[in-house]
Structure formats: structure tokens, C-alpha cells
mmCIF file of N, CA and C in Angstrom:
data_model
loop_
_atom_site.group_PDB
_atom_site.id
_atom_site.type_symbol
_atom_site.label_atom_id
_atom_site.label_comp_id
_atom_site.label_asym_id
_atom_site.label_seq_id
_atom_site.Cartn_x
_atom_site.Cartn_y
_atom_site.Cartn_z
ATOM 1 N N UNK A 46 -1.041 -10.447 9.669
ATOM 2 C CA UNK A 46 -1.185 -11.508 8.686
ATOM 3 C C UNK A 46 -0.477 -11.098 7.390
ATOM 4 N N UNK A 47 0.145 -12.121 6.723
ATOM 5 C CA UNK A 47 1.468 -11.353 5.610
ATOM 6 C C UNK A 47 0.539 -12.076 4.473
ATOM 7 N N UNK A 48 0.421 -11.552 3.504
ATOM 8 C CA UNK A 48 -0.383 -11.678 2.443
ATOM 9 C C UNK A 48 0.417 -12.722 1.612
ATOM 10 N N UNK A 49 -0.522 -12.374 0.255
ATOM 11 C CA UNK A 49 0.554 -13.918 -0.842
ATOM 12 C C UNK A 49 1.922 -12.955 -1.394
ATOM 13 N N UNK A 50 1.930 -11.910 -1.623
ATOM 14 C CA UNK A 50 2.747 -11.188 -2.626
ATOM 15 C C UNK A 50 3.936 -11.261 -1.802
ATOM 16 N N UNK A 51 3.857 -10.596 -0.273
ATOM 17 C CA UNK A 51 5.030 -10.788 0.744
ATOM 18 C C UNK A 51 5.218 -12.469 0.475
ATOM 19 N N UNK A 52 4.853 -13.043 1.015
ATOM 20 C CA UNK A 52 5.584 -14.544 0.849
ATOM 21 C C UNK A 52 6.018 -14.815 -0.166
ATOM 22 N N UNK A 53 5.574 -14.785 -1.515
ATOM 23 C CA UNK A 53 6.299 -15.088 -2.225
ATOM 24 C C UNK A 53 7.460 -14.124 -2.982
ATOM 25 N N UNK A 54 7.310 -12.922 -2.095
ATOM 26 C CA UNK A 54 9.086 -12.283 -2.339
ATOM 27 C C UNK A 54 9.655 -12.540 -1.018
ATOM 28 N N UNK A 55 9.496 -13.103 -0.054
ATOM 29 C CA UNK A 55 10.033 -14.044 1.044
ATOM 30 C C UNK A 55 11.311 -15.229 0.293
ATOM 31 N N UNK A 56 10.209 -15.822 -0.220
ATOM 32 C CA UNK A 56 10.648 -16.920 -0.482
ATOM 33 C C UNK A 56 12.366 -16.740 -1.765
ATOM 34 N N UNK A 57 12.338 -15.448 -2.073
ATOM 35 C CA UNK A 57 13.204 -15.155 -3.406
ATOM 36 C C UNK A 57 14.327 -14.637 -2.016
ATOM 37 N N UNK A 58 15.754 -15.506 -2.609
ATOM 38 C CA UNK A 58 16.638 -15.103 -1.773
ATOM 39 C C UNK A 58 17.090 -14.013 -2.205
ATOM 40 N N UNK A 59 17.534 -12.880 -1.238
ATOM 41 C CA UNK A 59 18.302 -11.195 -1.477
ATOM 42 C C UNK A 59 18.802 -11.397 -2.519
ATOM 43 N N UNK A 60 20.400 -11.965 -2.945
ATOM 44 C CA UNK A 60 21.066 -11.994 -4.207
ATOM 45 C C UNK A 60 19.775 -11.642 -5.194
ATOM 46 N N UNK A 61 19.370 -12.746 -5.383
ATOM 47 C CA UNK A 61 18.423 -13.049 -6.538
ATOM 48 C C UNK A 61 17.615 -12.015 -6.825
ATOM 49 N N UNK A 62 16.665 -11.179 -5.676
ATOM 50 C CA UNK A 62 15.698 -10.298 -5.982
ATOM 51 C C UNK A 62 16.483 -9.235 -6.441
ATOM 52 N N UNK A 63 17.813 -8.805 -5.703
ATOM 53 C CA UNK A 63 18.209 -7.651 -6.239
ATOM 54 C C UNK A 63 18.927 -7.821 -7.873
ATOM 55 N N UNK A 64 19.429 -8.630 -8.360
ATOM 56 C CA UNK A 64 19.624 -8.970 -10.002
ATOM 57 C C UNK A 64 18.414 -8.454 -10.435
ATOM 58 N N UNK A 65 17.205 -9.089 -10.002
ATOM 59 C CA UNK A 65 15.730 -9.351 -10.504
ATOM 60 C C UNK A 65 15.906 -8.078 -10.953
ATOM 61 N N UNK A 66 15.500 -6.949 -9.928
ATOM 62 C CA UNK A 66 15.533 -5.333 -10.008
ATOM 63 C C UNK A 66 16.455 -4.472 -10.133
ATOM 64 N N UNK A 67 17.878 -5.064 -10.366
ATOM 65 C CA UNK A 67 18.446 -3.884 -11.193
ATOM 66 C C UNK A 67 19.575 -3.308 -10.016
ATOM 67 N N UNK A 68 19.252 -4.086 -8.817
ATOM 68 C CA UNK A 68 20.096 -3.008 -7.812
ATOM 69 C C UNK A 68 21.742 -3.832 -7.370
ATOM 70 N N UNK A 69 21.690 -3.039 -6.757
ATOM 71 C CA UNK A 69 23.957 -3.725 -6.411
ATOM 72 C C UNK A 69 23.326 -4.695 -5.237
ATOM 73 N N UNK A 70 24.128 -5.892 -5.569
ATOM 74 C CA UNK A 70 24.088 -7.225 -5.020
ATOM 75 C C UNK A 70 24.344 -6.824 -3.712
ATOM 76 N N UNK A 71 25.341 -5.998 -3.011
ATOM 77 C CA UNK A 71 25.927 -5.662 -2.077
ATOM 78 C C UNK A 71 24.968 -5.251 -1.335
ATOM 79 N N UNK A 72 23.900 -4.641 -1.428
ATOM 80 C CA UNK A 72 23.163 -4.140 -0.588
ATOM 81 C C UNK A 72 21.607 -4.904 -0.256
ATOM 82 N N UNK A 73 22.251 -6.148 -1.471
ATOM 83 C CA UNK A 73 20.389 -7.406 -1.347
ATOM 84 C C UNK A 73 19.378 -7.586 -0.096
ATOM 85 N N UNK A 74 20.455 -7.506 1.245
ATOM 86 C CA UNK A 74 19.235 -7.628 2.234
ATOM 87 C C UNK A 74 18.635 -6.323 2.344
ATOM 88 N N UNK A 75 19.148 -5.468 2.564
ATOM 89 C CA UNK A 75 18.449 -4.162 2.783
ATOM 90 C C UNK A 75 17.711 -3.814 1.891
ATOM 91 N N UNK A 76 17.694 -4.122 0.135
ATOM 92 C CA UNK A 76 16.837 -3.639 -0.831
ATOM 93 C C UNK A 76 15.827 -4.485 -0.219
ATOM 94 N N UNK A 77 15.693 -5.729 -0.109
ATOM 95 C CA UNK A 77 14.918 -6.891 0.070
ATOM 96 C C UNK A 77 13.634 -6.188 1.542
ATOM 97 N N UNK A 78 14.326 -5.951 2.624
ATOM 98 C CA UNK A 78 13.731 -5.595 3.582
ATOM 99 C C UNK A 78 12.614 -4.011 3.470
ATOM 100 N N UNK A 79 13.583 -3.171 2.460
ATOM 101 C CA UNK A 79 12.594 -2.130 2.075
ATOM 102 C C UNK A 79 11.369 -2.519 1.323
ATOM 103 N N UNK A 80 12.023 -3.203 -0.094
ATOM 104 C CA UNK A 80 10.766 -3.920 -0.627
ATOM 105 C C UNK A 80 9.552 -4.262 0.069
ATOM 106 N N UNK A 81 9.469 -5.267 0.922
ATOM 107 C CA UNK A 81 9.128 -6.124 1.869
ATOM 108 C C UNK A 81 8.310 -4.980 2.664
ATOM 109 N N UNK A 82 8.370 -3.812 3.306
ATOM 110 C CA UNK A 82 8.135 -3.003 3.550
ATOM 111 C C UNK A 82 6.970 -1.933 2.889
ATOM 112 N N UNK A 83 7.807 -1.777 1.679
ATOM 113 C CA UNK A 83 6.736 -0.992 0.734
ATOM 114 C C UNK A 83 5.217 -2.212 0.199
ATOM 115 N N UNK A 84 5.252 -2.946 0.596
ATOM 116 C CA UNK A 84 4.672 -4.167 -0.230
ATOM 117 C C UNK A 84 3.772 -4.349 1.110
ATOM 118 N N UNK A 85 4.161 -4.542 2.269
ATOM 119 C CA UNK A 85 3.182 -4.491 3.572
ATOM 120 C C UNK A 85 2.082 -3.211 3.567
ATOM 121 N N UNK A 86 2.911 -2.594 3.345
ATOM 122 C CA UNK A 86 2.243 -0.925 3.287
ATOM 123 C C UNK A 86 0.964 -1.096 2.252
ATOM 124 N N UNK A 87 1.351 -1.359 1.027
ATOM 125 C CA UNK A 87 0.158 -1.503 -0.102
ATOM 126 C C UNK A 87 -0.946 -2.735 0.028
ATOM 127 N N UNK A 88 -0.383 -3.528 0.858
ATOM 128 C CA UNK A 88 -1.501 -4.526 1.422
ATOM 129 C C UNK A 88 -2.519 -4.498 2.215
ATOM 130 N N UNK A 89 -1.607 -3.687 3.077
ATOM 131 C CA UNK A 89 -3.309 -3.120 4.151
ATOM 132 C C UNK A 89 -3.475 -2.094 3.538
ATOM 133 N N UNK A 90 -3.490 -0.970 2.767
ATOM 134 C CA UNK A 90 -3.902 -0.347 2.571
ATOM 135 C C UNK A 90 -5.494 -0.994 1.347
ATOM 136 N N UNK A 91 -4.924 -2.053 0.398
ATOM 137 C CA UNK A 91 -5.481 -3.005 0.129
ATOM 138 C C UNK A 91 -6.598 -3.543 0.571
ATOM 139 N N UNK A 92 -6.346 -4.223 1.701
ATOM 140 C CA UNK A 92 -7.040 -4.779 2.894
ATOM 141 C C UNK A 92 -8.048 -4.232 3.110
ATOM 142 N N UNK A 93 -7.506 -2.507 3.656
ATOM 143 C CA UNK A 93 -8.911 -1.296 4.267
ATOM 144 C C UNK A 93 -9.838 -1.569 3.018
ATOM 145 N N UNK A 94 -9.490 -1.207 1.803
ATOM 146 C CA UNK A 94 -10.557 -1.217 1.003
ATOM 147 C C UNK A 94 -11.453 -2.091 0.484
ATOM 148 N N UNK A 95 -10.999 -3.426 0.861
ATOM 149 C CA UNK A 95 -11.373 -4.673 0.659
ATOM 150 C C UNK A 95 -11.138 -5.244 -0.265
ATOM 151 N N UNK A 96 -9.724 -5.119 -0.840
ATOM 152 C CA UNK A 96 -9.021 -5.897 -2.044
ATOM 153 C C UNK A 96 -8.259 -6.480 -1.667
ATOM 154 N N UNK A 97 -7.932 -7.783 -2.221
ATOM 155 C CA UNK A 97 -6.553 -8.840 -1.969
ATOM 156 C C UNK A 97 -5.784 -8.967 -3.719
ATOM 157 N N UNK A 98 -4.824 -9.107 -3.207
ATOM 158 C CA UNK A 98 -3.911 -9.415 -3.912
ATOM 159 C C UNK A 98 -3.598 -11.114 -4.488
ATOM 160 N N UNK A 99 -3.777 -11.314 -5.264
ATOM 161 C CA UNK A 99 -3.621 -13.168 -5.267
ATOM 162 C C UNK A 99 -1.869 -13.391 -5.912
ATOM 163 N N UNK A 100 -1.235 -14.426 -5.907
ATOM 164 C CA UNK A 100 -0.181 -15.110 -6.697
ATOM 165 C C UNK A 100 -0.403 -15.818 -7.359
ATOM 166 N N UNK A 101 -0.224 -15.816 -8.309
ATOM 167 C CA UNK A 101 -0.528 -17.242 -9.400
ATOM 168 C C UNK A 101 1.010 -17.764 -9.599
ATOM 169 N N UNK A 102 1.120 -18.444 -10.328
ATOM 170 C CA UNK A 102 2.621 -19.344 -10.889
ATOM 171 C C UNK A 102 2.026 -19.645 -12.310
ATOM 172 N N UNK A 103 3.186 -18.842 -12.956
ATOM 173 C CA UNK A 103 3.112 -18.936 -14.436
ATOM 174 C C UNK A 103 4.051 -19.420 -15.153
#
């Protein structure tokens, strides 16, 4: 089950996230997919302890 934080850096196309953070455009899917990665990882770990993560729109 993919939480709110993954979806809504889903939803941010590669180009875009990597500007966001600073990294070379050239490599956007792969920063994107690590991200995406490190961000699964902190969710269940999340999860085990019984914390969620929410999204708001500001």
C-alpha cells in the first residue's frame, strides 16, 4: 500500500522534482526512483510504529 507522501511525489514529473532538489535534469528518472525508494523505506518503517504521514495542499 503506497502512502500519501509517495503519491504525491508520483504525481511531480522527473524534470520537475529534480530542479525542485537541486540535481542534473539528466539523471530525473533515476533521482526520482531513488527518492521514491528512500520515502517507501521511511513509511513502513513509520507504519511499524504506528505513525502515518498525511499531505496537505498549501
Amino acid at each position: 500500500m503506497m502512502g500519501e507522501l509517495i503519491n504525491a511525489i508520483e504525481d511531480i514529473a522527473p524534470f520537475q522534482l529534480a530542479r525542485l532538489r537541486g540535481k542534473r535534469v539528466e539523471l530525473s528518472s533515476r533521482d526520482k526512483k531513488q527518492l521514491l525508494t528512500k520515502v517507501a523505506e521511511i513509511e513502513e518503517i513509520l507504519n511499524q510504529v504506528g505513525k502515518k504521514i498525511e499531505v496537505k495542499n498549501i
